[in-house]
mmCIF file of C-alpha atoms in Angstrom:
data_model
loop_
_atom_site.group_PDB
_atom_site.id
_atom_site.type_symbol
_atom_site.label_atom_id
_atom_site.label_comp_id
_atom_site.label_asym_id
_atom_site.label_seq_id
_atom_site.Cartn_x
_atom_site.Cartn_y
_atom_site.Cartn_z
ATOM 1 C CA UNK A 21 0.000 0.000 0.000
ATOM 2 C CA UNK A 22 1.268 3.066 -1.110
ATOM 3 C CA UNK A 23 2.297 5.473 2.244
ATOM 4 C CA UNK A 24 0.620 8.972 1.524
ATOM 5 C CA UNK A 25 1.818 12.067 3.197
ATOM 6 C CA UNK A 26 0.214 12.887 7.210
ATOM 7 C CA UNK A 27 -1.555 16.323 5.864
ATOM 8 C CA UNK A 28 -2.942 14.853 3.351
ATOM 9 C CA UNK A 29 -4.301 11.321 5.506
ATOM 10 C CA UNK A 30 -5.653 13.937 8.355
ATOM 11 C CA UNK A 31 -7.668 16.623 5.439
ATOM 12 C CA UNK A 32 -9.337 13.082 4.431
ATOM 13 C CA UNK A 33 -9.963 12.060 8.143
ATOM 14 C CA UNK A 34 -12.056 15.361 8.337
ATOM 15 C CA UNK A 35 -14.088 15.103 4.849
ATOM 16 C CA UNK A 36 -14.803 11.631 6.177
ATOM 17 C CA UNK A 37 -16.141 12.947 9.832
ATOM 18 C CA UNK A 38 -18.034 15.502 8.023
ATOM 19 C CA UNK A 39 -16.330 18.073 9.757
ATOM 20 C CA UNK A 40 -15.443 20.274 7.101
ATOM 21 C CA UNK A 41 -16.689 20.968 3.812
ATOM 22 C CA UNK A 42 -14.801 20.540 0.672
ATOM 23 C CA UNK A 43 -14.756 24.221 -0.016
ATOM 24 C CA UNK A 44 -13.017 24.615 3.400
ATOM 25 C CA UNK A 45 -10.640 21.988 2.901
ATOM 26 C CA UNK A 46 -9.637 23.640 -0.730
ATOM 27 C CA UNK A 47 -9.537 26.872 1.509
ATOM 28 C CA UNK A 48 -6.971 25.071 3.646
ATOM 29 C CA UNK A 49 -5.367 23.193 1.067
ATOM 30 C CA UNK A 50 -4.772 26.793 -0.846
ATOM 31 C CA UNK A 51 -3.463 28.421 2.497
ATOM 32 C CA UNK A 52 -1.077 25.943 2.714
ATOM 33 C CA UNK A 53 0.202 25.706 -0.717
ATOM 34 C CA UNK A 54 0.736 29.590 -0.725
ATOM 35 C CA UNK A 55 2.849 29.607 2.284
ATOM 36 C CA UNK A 56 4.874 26.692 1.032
ATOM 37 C CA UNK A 57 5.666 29.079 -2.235
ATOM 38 C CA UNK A 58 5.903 32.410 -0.228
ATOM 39 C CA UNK A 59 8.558 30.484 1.602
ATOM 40 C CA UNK A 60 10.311 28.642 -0.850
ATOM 41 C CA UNK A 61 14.223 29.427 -1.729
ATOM 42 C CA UNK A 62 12.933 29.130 -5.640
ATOM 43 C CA UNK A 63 10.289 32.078 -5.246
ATOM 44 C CA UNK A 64 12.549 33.909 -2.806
ATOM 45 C CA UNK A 65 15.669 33.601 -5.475
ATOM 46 C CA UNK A 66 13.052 34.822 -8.253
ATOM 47 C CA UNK A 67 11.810 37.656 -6.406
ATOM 48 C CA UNK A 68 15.485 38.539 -5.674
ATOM 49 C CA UNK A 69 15.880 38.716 -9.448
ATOM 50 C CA UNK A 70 13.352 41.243 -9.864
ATOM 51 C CA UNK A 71 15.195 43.436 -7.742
ATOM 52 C CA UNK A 72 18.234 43.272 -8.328
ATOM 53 C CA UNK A 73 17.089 44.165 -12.293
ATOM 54 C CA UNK A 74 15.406 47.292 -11.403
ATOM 55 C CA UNK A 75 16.873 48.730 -7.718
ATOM 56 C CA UNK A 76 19.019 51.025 -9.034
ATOM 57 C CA UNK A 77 16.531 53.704 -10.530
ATOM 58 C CA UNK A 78 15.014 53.717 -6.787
ATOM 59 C CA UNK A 79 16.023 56.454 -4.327
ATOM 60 C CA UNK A 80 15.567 56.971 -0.462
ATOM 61 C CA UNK A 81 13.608 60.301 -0.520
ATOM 62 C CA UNK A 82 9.211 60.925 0.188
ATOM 63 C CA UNK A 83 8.916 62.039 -3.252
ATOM 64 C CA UNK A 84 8.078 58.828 -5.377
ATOM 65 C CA UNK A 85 9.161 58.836 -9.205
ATOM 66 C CA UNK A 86 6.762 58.317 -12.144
ATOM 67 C CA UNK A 87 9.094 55.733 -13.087
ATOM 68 C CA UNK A 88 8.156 53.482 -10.129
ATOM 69 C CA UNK A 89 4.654 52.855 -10.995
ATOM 70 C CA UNK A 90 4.766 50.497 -14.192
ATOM 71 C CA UNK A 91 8.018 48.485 -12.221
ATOM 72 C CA UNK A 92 5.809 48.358 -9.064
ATOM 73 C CA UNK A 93 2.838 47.466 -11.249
ATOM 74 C CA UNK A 94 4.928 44.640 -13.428
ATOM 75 C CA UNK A 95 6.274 43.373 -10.077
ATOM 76 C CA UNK A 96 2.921 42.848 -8.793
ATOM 77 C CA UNK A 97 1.976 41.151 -11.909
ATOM 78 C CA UNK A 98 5.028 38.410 -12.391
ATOM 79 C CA UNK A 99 4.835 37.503 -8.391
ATOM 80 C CA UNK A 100 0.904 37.418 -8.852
ATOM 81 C CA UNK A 101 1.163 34.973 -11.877
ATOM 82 C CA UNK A 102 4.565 32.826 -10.522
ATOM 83 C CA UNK A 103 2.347 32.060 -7.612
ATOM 84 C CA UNK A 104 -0.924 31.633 -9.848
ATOM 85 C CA UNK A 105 1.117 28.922 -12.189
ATOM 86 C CA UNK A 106 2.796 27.301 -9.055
ATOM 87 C CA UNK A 107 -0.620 26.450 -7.395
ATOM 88 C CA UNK A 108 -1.589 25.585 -10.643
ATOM 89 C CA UNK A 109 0.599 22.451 -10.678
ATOM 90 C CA UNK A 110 -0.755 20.778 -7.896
ATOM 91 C CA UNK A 111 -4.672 22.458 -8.073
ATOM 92 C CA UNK A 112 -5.343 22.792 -11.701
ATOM 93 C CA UNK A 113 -8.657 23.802 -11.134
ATOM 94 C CA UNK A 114 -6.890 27.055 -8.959
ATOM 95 C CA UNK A 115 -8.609 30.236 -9.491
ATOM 96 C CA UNK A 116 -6.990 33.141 -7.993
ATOM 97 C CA UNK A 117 -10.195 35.618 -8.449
ATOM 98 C CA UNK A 118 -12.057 32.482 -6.519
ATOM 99 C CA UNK A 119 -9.386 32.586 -3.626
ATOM 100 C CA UNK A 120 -9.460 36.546 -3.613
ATOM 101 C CA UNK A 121 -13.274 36.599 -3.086
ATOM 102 C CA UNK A 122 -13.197 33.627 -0.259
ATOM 103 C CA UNK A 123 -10.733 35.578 1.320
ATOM 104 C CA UNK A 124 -12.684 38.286 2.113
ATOM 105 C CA UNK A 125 -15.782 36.188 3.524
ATOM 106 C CA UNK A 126 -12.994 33.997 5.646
ATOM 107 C CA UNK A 127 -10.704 36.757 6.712
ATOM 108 C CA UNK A 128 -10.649 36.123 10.363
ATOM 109 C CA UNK A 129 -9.522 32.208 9.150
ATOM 110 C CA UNK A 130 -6.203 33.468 7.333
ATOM 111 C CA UNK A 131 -3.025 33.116 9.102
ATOM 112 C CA UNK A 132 -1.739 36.794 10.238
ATOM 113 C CA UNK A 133 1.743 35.787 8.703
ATOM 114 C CA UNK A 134 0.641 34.723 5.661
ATOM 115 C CA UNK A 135 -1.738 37.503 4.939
ATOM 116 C CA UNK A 136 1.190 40.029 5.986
ATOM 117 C CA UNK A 137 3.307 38.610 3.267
ATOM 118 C CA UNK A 138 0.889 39.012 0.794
ATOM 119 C CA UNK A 139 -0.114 42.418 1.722
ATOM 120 C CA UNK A 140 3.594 43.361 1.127
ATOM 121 C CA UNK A 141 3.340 41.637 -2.377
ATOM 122 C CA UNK A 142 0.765 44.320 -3.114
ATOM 123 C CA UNK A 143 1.854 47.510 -1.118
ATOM 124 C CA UNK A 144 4.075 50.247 -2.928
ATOM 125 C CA UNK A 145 5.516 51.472 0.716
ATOM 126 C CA UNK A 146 6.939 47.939 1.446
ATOM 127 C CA UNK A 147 7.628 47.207 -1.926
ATOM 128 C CA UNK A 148 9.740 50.305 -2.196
ATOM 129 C CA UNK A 149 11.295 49.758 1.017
ATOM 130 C CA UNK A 150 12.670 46.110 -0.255
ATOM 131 C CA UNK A 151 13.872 47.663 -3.358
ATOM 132 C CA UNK A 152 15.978 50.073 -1.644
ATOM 133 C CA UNK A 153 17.243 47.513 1.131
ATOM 134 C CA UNK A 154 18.476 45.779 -2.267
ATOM 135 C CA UNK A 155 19.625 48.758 -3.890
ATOM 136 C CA UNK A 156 21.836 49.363 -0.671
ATOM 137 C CA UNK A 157 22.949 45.928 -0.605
ATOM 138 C CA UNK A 158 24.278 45.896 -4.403
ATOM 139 C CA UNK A 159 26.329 49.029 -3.150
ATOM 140 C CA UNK A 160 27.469 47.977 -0.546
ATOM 141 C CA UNK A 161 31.402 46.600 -1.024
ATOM 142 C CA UNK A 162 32.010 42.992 -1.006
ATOM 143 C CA UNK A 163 33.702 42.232 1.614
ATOM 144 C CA UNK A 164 32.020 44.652 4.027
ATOM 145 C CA UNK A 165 29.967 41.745 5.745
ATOM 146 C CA UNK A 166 33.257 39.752 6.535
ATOM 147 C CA UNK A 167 34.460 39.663 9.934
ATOM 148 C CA UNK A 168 38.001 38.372 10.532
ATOM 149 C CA UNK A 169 39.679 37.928 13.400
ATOM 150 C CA UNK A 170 43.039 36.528 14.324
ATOM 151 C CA UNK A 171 43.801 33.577 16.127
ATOM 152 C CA UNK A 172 46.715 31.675 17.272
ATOM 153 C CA UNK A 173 48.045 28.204 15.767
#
């Protein structure tokens, strides 16, 4: 018999027991899925990328640059569709307008972490504020992080 993953044995315990309907379980399911991309290395290293292409042109002042707009708006768009097309391969039947409109009936059910990293996903302030923290990282000199120290043989 083929050994299936805990999560998965304990979502079927529950549509079993009638304890949760199968939009709720999807509901989890999704919840799930989306932290396990927000969190991956692969989405992290892709967001990275999107950075690192465009920090330059932003600068540390109030005043925000036309400029900023169509990056901030493409950036919203290519982590909005890299998550889309990752919960796509396991949930073909994923619809993210679907997910968007549950969320707002089952707010109080989404996990404060979660919803904070999506929320900065969407927000211009925090989206500014990573593009400068990688702005100042790309200038910052290479070996400026390294610490050495002397010790005795």
């Amino acid at each position: 018999m083929e050994e299936r993953p805990q999560e998965e044995a304990f979502v079927d315990e529950i549509l079993v027991s009638g304890n949760s309907s199968e939009e709720d379980t999807l509901f989890d399911r999704t919840i799930g899925k989306l932290e396990d991309i927000l969190l991956d290395e692969e989405f992290l290293d892709f967001q990275s990328r999107f950075f690192e292409q465009h920090c330059q042109i932003f600068e540390d002042t109030e005043e925000n640059k036309l400029e900023y707009t169509p990056i901030f708006e493409e950036y919203v768009r290519t982590m909005e569709r890299y998550i889309e097309d990752r919960i796509h391969q396991e949930m073909p039947d994923f619809s993210l307008e679907a997910f968007a409109a549950q969320l707002q009936q089952r707010s109080a059910e989404f996990p404060e972490d979660i919803f904070e990293m999506i929320h900065n996903l969407t927000e211009f302030n925090s989206f500014k504020e990573m593009m400068l923290a990688n702005k100042q990282a790309a200038d910052a000199p290479l070996f400026a992080s390294l610490h050495i120290s002397s010790f005795a043989l």
